[in-house]
Coordinates of C-alpha atoms and ligand atoms in Angstrom, one line a residue:
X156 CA 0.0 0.0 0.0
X157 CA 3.1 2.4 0.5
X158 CA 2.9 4.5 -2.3
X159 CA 6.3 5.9 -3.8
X160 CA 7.7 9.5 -2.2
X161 CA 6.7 11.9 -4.8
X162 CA 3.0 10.2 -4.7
X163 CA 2.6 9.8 -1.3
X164 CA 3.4 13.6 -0.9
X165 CA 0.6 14.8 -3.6
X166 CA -1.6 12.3 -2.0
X167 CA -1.2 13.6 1.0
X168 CA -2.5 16.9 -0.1
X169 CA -5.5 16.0 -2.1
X170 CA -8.5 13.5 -1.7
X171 CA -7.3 10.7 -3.9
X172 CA -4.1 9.6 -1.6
X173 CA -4.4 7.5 1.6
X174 CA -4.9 10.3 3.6
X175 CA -8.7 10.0 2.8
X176 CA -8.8 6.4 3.8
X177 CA -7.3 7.3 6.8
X178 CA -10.2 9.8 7.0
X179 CA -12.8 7.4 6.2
X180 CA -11.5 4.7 8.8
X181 CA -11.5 7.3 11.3
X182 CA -15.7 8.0 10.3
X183 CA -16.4 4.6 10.1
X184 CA -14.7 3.8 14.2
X185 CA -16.7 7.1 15.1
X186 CA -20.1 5.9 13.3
X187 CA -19.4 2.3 14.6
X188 CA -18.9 3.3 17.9
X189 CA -21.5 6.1 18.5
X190 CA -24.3 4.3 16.9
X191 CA -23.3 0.8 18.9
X192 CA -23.1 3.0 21.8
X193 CA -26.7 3.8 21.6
X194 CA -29.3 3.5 24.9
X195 CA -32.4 4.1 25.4
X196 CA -33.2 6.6 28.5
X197 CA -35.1 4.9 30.8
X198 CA -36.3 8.1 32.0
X199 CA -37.0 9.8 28.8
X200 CA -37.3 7.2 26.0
X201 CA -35.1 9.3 24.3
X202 CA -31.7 7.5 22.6
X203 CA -28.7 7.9 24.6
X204 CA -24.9 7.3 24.2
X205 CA -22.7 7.6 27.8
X206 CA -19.1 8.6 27.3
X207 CA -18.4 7.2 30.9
X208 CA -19.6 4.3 33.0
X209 CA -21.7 5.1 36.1
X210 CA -18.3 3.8 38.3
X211 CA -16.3 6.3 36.5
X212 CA -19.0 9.4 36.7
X213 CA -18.9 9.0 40.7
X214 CA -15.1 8.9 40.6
X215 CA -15.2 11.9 38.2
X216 CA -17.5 14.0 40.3
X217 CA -16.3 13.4 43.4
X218 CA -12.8 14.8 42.5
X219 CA -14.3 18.0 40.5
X220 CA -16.2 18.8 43.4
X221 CA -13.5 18.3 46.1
X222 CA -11.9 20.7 44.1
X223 CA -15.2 23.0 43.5
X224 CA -14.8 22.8 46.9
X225 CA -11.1 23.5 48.3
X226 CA -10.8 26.2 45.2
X227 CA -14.1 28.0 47.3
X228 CA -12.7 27.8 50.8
X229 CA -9.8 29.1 49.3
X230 CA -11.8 32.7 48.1
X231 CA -13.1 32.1 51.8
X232 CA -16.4 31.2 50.0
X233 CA -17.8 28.5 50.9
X234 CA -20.3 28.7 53.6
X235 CA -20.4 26.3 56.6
X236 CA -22.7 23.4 56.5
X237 CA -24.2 24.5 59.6
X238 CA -24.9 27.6 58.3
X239 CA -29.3 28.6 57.9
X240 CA -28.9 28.3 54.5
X241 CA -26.7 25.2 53.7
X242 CA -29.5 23.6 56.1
X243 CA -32.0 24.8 54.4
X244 CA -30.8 23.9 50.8
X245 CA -29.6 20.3 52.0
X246 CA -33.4 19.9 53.3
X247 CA -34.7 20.2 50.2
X248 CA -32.4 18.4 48.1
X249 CA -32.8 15.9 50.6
X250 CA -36.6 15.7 50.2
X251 CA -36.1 15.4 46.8
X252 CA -33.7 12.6 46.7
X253 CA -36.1 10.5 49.1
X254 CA -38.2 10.4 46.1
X255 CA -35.8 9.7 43.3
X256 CA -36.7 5.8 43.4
X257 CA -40.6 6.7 43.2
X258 CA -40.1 8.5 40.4
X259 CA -37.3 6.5 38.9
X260 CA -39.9 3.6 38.9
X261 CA -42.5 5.8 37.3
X262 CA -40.8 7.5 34.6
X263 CA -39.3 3.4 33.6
X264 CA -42.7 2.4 33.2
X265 CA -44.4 5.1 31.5
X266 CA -41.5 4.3 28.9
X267 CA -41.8 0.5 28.5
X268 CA -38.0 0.9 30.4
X269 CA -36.3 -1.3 33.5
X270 CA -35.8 1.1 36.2
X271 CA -32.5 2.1 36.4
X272 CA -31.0 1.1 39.5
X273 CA -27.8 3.6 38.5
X274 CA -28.5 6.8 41.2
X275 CA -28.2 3.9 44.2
X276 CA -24.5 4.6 43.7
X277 CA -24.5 7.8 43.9
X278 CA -23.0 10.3 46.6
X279 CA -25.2 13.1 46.8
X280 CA -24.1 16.3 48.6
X281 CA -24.8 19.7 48.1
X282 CA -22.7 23.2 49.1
X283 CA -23.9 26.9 49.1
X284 CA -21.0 29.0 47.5
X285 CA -21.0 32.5 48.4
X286 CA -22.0 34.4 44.8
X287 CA -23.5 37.2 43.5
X288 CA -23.8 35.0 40.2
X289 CA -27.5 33.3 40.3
X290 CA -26.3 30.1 39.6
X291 CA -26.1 26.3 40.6
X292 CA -24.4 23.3 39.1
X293 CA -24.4 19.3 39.7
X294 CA -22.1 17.0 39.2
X295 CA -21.9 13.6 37.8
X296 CA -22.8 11.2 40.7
X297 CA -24.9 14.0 42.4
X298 CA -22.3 16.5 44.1
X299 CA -24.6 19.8 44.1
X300 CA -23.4 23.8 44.4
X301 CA -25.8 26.3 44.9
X302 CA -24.9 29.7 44.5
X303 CA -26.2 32.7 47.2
X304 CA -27.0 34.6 44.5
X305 CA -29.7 32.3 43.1
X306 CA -31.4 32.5 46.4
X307 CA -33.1 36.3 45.3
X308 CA -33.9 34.7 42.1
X309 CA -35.7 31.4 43.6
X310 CA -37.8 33.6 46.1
X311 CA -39.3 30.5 47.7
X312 CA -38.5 26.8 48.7
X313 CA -41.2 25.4 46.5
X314 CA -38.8 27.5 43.2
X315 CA -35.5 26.5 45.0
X316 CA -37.1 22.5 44.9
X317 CA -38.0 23.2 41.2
X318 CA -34.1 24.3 41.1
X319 CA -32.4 21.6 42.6
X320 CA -35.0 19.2 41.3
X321 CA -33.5 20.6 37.6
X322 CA -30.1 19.6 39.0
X323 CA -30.4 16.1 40.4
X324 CA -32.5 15.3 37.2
X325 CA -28.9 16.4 35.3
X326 CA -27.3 13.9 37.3
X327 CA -29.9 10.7 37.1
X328 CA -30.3 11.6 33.4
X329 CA -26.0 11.2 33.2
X330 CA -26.1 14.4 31.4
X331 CA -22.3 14.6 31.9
X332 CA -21.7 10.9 30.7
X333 CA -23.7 12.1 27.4
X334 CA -21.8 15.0 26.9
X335 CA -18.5 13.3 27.2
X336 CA -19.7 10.9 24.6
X337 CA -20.7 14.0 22.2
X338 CA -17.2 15.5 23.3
X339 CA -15.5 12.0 22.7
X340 CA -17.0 11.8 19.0
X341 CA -16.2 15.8 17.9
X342 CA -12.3 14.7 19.4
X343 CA -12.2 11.8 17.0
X344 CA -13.3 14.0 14.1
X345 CA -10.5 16.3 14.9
X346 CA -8.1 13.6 15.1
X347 CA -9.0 12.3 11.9
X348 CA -8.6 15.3 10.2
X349 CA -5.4 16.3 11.8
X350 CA -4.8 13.5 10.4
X351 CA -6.2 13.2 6.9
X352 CA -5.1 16.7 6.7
X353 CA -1.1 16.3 6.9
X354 CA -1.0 14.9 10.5
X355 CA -0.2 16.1 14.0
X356 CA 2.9 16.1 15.3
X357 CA 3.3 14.0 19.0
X358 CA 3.2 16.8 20.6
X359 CA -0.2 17.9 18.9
X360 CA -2.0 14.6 19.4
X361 CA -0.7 15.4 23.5
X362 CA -2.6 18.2 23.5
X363 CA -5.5 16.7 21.9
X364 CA -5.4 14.1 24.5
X365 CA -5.1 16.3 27.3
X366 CA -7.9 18.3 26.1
X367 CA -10.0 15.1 26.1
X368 CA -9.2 14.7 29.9
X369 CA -9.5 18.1 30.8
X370 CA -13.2 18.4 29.1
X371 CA -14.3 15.0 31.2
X372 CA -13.0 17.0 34.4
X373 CA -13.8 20.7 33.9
X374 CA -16.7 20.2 31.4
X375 CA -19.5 19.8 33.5
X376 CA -20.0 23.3 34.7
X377 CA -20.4 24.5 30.6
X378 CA -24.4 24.7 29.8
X379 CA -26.0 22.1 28.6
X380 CA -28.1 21.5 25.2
X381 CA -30.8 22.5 24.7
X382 CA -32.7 19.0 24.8
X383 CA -31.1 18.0 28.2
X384 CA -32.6 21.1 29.9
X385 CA -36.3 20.4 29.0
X386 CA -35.3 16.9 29.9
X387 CA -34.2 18.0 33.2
X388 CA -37.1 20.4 33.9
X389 CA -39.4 17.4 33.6
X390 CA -37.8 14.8 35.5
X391 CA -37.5 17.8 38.0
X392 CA -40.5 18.7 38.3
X393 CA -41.8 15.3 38.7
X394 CA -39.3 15.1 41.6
X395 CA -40.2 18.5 43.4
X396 CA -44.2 17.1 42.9
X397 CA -43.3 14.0 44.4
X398 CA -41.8 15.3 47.4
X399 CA -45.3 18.0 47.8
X400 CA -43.4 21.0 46.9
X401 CA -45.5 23.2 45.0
X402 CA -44.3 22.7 41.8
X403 CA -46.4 25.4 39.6
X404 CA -43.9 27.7 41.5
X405 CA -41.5 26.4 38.4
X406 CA -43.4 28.8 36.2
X407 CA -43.0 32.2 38.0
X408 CA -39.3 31.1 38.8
X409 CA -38.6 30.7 35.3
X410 CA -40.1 33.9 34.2
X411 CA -37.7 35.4 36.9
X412 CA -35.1 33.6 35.8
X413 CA -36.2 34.8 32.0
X414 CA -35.9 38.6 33.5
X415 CA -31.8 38.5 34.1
X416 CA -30.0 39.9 31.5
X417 CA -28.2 38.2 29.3
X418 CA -25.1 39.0 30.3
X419 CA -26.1 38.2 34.4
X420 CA -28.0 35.0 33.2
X421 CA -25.5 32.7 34.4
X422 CA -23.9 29.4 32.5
X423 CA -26.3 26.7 33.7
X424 CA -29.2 29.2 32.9
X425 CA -27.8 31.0 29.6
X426 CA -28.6 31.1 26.6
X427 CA -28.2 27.3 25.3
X428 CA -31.1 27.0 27.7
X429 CA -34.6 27.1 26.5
X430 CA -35.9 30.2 25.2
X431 CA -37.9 31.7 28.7
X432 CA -41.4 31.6 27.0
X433 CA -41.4 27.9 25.9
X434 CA -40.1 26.4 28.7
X435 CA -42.5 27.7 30.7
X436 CA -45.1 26.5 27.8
X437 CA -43.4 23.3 28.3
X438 CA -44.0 23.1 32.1
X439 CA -47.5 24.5 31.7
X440 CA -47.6 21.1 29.6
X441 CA -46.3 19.1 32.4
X442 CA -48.4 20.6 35.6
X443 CA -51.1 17.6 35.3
X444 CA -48.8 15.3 35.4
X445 CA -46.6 16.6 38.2
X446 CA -49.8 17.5 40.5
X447 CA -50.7 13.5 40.2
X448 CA -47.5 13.0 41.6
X449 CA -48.4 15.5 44.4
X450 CA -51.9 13.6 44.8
X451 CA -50.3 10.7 44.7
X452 CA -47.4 11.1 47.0
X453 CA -48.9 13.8 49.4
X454 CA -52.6 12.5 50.4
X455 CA -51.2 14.0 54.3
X456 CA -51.0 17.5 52.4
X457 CA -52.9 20.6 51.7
X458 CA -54.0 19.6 48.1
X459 CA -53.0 22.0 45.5
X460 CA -55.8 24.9 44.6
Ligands
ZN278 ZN1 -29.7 22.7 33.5

């Protein structure tokens, strides 16, 4: 297959040479492996390909947030976890969690799905950072930040439940897993043409492979798409319903959320997020659903009016 010096050089330059095969193996490992990655979502029905196993998503999250967590006691930022507020926010996340294997079971059935059994692995926590940004995060494996300066924003604990509720539904949905596959297959493409296209030097495919480790640390805290968010404000809502929090409140926070401008509307809420209007549409959409979980789960409550 070697081809002589002079050819292998033009080759190498056009789309004839073995450059382009090169190209096309590289395509057909991506295609072969994305596609026969493929899963359904037991929680959505939706397809789903995980760039890391559950085993490795724990291990992952647990170091970014250790060092989410050392880098905000170094700004002397991080607030005690006896303080009001870190009470009050591990209360509700803990309500909410209580209910994840209710509505795990639920969600599996309404899609023909086993329920995952994934989120019994998990190590949830959660920390309140000391911000003005109005802004909160999860981690893969269920490490949780909350920013102080969402706590204007979310008003009430029935909005900071539809908050945190958005967040642990990142985690059981292995949002980060998913984006490290996407992140995975874009790497490959760039490999293969850095390849195809004249080739990286070693120290070039380094950096490609550093950046491959550094996006599966660091990448997490990046917005998500478009589809995960709606995905998230479902299974969400379903959870904040479940544990009879009130959760029309998601609609009002939204709107609020809607109201900061652009440039204040932090990562997690910017502008790869649904556009204001339709995801409140959307949750409008979901309030029958989510008050059956309230009927269901909170026949000792106040029923909703
Ligand atoms: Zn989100």
């Amino acid at each position: 297959m070697r081809r002589g010096r002079s050819g292998g050089a033009r080759a190498g330059r056009g789309f004839g040479g073995i450059r382009w095969w090169v190209l096309l193996l590289f395509a057909g490992y991506a295609a072969f492996s994305w596609f026969g990655s493929a899963e359904t979502d037991p929680y959505t029905g939706e397809t789903a390909h995980y760039g890391a196993s559950p085993v490795e998503e724990v291990q992952l999250g647990a170091q970014a947030y250790q060092q989410v967590l050392s880098d905000a006691t170094a700004q002397g930022a991080l607030l005690p976890a006896d303080a009001e507020v870190s009470r009050q926010i591990r209360e509700i996340a803990e309500r909410l969690i209580a209910k994840v294997p209710a509505v795990t079971e639920a969600l599996a059935t309404e899609n023909g799905q086993e329920a995952p059994q994934i989120y019994r692995d998990f190590q949830w926590d959660a920390a309140v950072i000391q911000s003005d940004d109005a802004n909160a995060f999860v981690l893969p494996g269920g490490k949780i930040a909350v920013y102080t300066g969402l706590l204007p924003v979310a008003e009430n604990q029935n909005a900071m439940a539809a908050i945190l509720g958005h967040e642990i539904a990142h985690a059981l949905l292995r949002h980060g897993s998913q984006r490290m596959a996407q992140q995975k297959l874009v790497q490959v493409g760039q490999m293969a043409a850095g390849v195809a296209l004249g080739g990286m030097d070693p120290g070039q495919q380094q950096a490609v492979m550093a950046a491959l480790g550094a996006g599966a640390q660091y990448g997490f805290i990046l917005p998500y798409g478009r589809n995960h968010e709606t995905q998230a404000d479902k299974v969400g809502l379903m959870l904040a319903a479940a544990a009879c929090f009130d959760p029309r409140e998601a609609v009002p926070l939204w709107e609020r959320m809607g109201r900061l401008g652009g440039g204040e509307r932090p990562p997690e809420f910017a502008s790869t997020h649904p556009d204001p209007a339709n995801r409140q549409e959307t949750l409008r959409a979901l309030m029958p659903q989510a008050e059956a979980f309230y009927r269901e789960h909170c026949a000792d409550r106040p029923p909703l009016q």
